[in-house]
Amino acid sequence: MTQPGTMPAMSKEMQDCVDACMTCHGICEETMSSCMQMGGQAQMQIMRALMDCAETTRMCADMMMRRSPMSAEMCAMCAKACEMCAEACMSMPDDAQMMRCAEACRRCAATCRAMAGATM
């Protein structure tokens, strides 16, 4: 039983999703830095996807940690942003950082889809 004013512990699934979001956020930030060093017009679409994904994953994790009633909807949007980012990163299959980012995005999308369907 929790004391008044305290939140119940997060489920393992929610904690896994928060962890996946934070990992994805960090890797997207690293990948943005890598993209900026490469330059070129083709990277602009990838950069937009990375920025959207980085911001969405951070916000999604924040909302789950504070038990926002909008968490499920945010998780659904986060899954979509992560999938879009993974697809953008896959456009550069020879770049190890891009592939690392795509993998993190897909992992995050899967956990967010699961949380979007869960009762929080």
PDB file of C-alpha atoms in Angstrom:
ATOM      1  CA  MET A   1       0.000   0.000   0.000  1.00  0.00           C
ATOM      2  CA  THR A   2       1.300   3.450  -0.828  1.00  0.00           C
ATOM      3  CA  GLN A   3       1.255   6.355   1.555  1.00  0.00           C
ATOM      4  CA  PRO A   4      -0.836   9.430   0.743  1.00  0.00           C
ATOM      5  CA  GLY A   5       1.011  11.703  -1.640  1.00  0.00           C
ATOM      6  CA  THR A   6       3.204   8.950  -3.086  1.00  0.00           C
ATOM      7  CA  MET A   7       2.837   7.263  -6.439  1.00  0.00           C
ATOM      8  CA  PRO A   8       2.704   3.500  -6.807  1.00  0.00           C
ATOM      9  CA  ALA A   9       5.811   1.869  -8.221  1.00  0.00           C
ATOM     10  CA  MET A  10       6.049   1.695 -11.999  1.00  0.00           C
ATOM     11  CA  SER A  11       5.324  -1.630 -13.613  1.00  0.00           C
ATOM     12  CA  LYS A  12       8.270  -3.424 -15.173  1.00  0.00           C
ATOM     13  CA  GLU A  13       6.750  -2.789 -18.616  1.00  0.00           C
ATOM     14  CA  MET A  14       6.454   0.944 -17.967  1.00  0.00           C
ATOM     15  CA  GLN A  15      10.010   1.131 -16.586  1.00  0.00           C
ATOM     16  CA  ASP A  16      11.287  -0.757 -19.653  1.00  0.00           C
ATOM     17  CA  CYS A  17       9.466   1.727 -21.884  1.00  0.00           C
ATOM     18  CA  VAL A  18      10.896   4.738 -20.015  1.00  0.00           C
ATOM     19  CA  ASP A  19      14.378   3.209 -20.309  1.00  0.00           C
ATOM     20  CA  ALA A  20      13.905   2.541 -24.047  1.00  0.00           C
ATOM     21  CA  CYS A  21      12.690   6.119 -24.573  1.00  0.00           C
ATOM     22  CA  MET A  22      15.665   7.611 -22.743  1.00  0.00           C
ATOM     23  CA  THR A  23      18.133   5.380 -24.597  1.00  0.00           C
ATOM     24  CA  CYS A  24      16.530   6.278 -27.915  1.00  0.00           C
ATOM     25  CA  HIS A  25      16.585   9.979 -27.014  1.00  0.00           C
ATOM     26  CA  GLY A  26      20.327   9.855 -26.297  1.00  0.00           C
ATOM     27  CA  ILE A  27      21.168   7.926 -29.450  1.00  0.00           C
ATOM     28  CA  CYS A  28      19.069  10.308 -31.577  1.00  0.00           C
ATOM     29  CA  GLU A  29      20.985  13.243 -30.087  1.00  0.00           C
ATOM     30  CA  GLU A  30      24.312  11.530 -30.848  1.00  0.00           C
ATOM     31  CA  THR A  31      23.159  10.748 -34.376  1.00  0.00           C
ATOM     32  CA  MET A  32      22.140  14.383 -34.956  1.00  0.00           C
ATOM     33  CA  SER A  33      25.664  15.414 -34.063  1.00  0.00           C
ATOM     34  CA  SER A  34      27.046  12.843 -36.483  1.00  0.00           C
ATOM     35  CA  CYS A  35      24.684  14.078 -39.226  1.00  0.00           C
ATOM     36  CA  MET A  36      25.748  17.684 -38.721  1.00  0.00           C
ATOM     37  CA  GLN A  37      29.358  16.695 -39.250  1.00  0.00           C
ATOM     38  CA  MET A  38      28.450  14.947 -42.513  1.00  0.00           C
ATOM     39  CA  GLY A  39      26.485  17.876 -43.902  1.00  0.00           C
ATOM     40  CA  GLY A  40      24.644  17.698 -47.185  1.00  0.00           C
ATOM     41  CA  GLN A  41      21.053  18.318 -48.211  1.00  0.00           C
ATOM     42  CA  ALA A  42      20.002  14.646 -47.973  1.00  0.00           C
ATOM     43  CA  GLN A  43      20.606  14.766 -44.214  1.00  0.00           C
ATOM     44  CA  MET A  44      17.925  17.432 -43.701  1.00  0.00           C
ATOM     45  CA  GLN A  45      15.076  14.897 -43.842  1.00  0.00           C
ATOM     46  CA  ILE A  46      16.974  12.593 -41.499  1.00  0.00           C
ATOM     47  CA  MET A  47      17.711  15.492 -39.144  1.00  0.00           C
ATOM     48  CA  ARG A  48      14.011  16.390 -38.938  1.00  0.00           C
ATOM     49  CA  ALA A  49      13.132  12.771 -38.107  1.00  0.00           C
ATOM     50  CA  LEU A  50      15.901  12.639 -35.489  1.00  0.00           C
ATOM     51  CA  MET A  51      14.746  15.886 -33.875  1.00  0.00           C
ATOM     52  CA  ASP A  52      11.108  14.750 -33.787  1.00  0.00           C
ATOM     53  CA  CYS A  53      12.101  11.398 -32.325  1.00  0.00           C
ATOM     54  CA  ALA A  54      14.464  12.859 -29.723  1.00  0.00           C
ATOM     55  CA  GLU A  55      11.865  15.333 -28.471  1.00  0.00           C
ATOM     56  CA  THR A  56       9.009  12.828 -28.530  1.00  0.00           C
ATOM     57  CA  THR A  57      10.907  10.121 -26.652  1.00  0.00           C
ATOM     58  CA  ARG A  58      11.993  12.560 -23.944  1.00  0.00           C
ATOM     59  CA  MET A  59       8.457  13.873 -23.521  1.00  0.00           C
ATOM     60  CA  CYS A  60       7.011  10.368 -23.527  1.00  0.00           C
ATOM     61  CA  ALA A  61       9.369   9.241 -20.765  1.00  0.00           C
ATOM     62  CA  ASP A  62       8.586  12.370 -18.731  1.00  0.00           C
ATOM     63  CA  MET A  63       4.833  11.805 -19.048  1.00  0.00           C
ATOM     64  CA  MET A  64       5.081   8.167 -17.986  1.00  0.00           C
ATOM     65  CA  MET A  65       7.271   9.038 -14.986  1.00  0.00           C
ATOM     66  CA  ARG A  66       4.730  11.562 -13.735  1.00  0.00           C
ATOM     67  CA  ARG A  67       1.842   9.165 -14.554  1.00  0.00           C
ATOM     68  CA  SER A  68       0.138  11.617 -16.909  1.00  0.00           C
ATOM     69  CA  PRO A  69      -3.371  10.551 -17.931  1.00  0.00           C
ATOM     70  CA  MET A  70      -2.269  11.249 -21.530  1.00  0.00           C
ATOM     71  CA  SER A  71       0.618   8.757 -21.419  1.00  0.00           C
ATOM     72  CA  ALA A  72      -1.066   6.144 -23.606  1.00  0.00           C
ATOM     73  CA  GLU A  73      -1.742   8.683 -26.359  1.00  0.00           C
ATOM     74  CA  MET A  74       1.820   9.993 -26.070  1.00  0.00           C
ATOM     75  CA  CYS A  75       3.192   6.449 -26.309  1.00  0.00           C
ATOM     76  CA  ALA A  76       1.225   5.898 -29.520  1.00  0.00           C
ATOM     77  CA  MET A  77       2.631   9.103 -31.020  1.00  0.00           C
ATOM     78  CA  CYS A  78       6.116   8.233 -29.804  1.00  0.00           C
ATOM     79  CA  ALA A  79       5.937   4.830 -31.494  1.00  0.00           C
ATOM     80  CA  LYS A  80       5.055   6.550 -34.764  1.00  0.00           C
ATOM     81  CA  ALA A  81       7.899   9.077 -34.451  1.00  0.00           C
ATOM     82  CA  CYS A  82      10.349   6.272 -33.654  1.00  0.00           C
ATOM     83  CA  GLU A  83       9.272   4.222 -36.678  1.00  0.00           C
ATOM     84  CA  MET A  84       9.632   7.260 -38.948  1.00  0.00           C
ATOM     85  CA  CYS A  85      13.092   7.934 -37.550  1.00  0.00           C
ATOM     86  CA  ALA A  86      14.143   4.305 -37.957  1.00  0.00           C
ATOM     87  CA  GLU A  87      13.064   4.418 -41.607  1.00  0.00           C
ATOM     88  CA  ALA A  88      14.996   7.655 -42.170  1.00  0.00           C
ATOM     89  CA  CYS A  89      18.121   6.175 -40.581  1.00  0.00           C
ATOM     90  CA  MET A  90      17.791   3.029 -42.698  1.00  0.00           C
ATOM     91  CA  SER A  91      18.318   5.210 -45.768  1.00  0.00           C
ATOM     92  CA  MET A  92      22.030   5.148 -44.842  1.00  0.00           C
ATOM     93  CA  PRO A  93      22.663   1.417 -44.266  1.00  0.00           C
ATOM     94  CA  ASP A  94      26.459   1.767 -44.499  1.00  0.00           C
ATOM     95  CA  ASP A  95      26.597   4.178 -41.536  1.00  0.00           C
ATOM     96  CA  ALA A  96      27.051   2.316 -38.233  1.00  0.00           C
ATOM     97  CA  GLN A  97      25.656   5.210 -36.147  1.00  0.00           C
ATOM     98  CA  MET A  98      22.524   5.343 -38.298  1.00  0.00           C
ATOM     99  CA  MET A  99      22.005   1.600 -37.912  1.00  0.00           C
ATOM    100  CA  ARG A 100      22.504   1.856 -34.142  1.00  0.00           C
ATOM    101  CA  CYS A 101      19.921   4.638 -34.066  1.00  0.00           C
ATOM    102  CA  ALA A 102      17.445   2.690 -36.218  1.00  0.00           C
ATOM    103  CA  GLU A 103      17.748  -0.283 -33.842  1.00  0.00           C
ATOM    104  CA  ALA A 104      17.122   1.894 -30.761  1.00  0.00           C
ATOM    105  CA  CYS A 105      14.162   3.540 -32.478  1.00  0.00           C
ATOM    106  CA  ARG A 106      12.593   0.209 -33.378  1.00  0.00           C
ATOM    107  CA  ARG A 107      13.070  -1.109 -29.842  1.00  0.00           C
ATOM    108  CA  CYS A 108      11.497   2.054 -28.417  1.00  0.00           C
ATOM    109  CA  ALA A 109       8.605   1.903 -30.901  1.00  0.00           C
ATOM    110  CA  ALA A 110       7.831  -1.664 -29.824  1.00  0.00           C
ATOM    111  CA  THR A 111       7.749  -0.811 -26.106  1.00  0.00           C
ATOM    112  CA  CYS A 112       5.706   2.332 -26.745  1.00  0.00           C
ATOM    113  CA  ARG A 113       3.167   0.426 -28.851  1.00  0.00           C
ATOM    114  CA  ALA A 114       2.804  -2.063 -25.994  1.00  0.00           C
ATOM    115  CA  MET A 115       2.310   0.754 -23.454  1.00  0.00           C
ATOM    116  CA  ALA A 116      -0.163   2.561 -25.718  1.00  0.00           C
ATOM    117  CA  GLY A 117      -2.360  -0.515 -25.512  1.00  0.00           C
ATOM    118  CA  ALA A 118      -1.895  -0.952 -21.768  1.00  0.00           C
ATOM    119  CA  THR A 119      -3.971   0.617 -19.025  1.00  0.00           C
ATOM    120  CA  MET A 120      -1.669   3.019 -17.227  1.00  0.00           C
TER     121      MET A 120
END
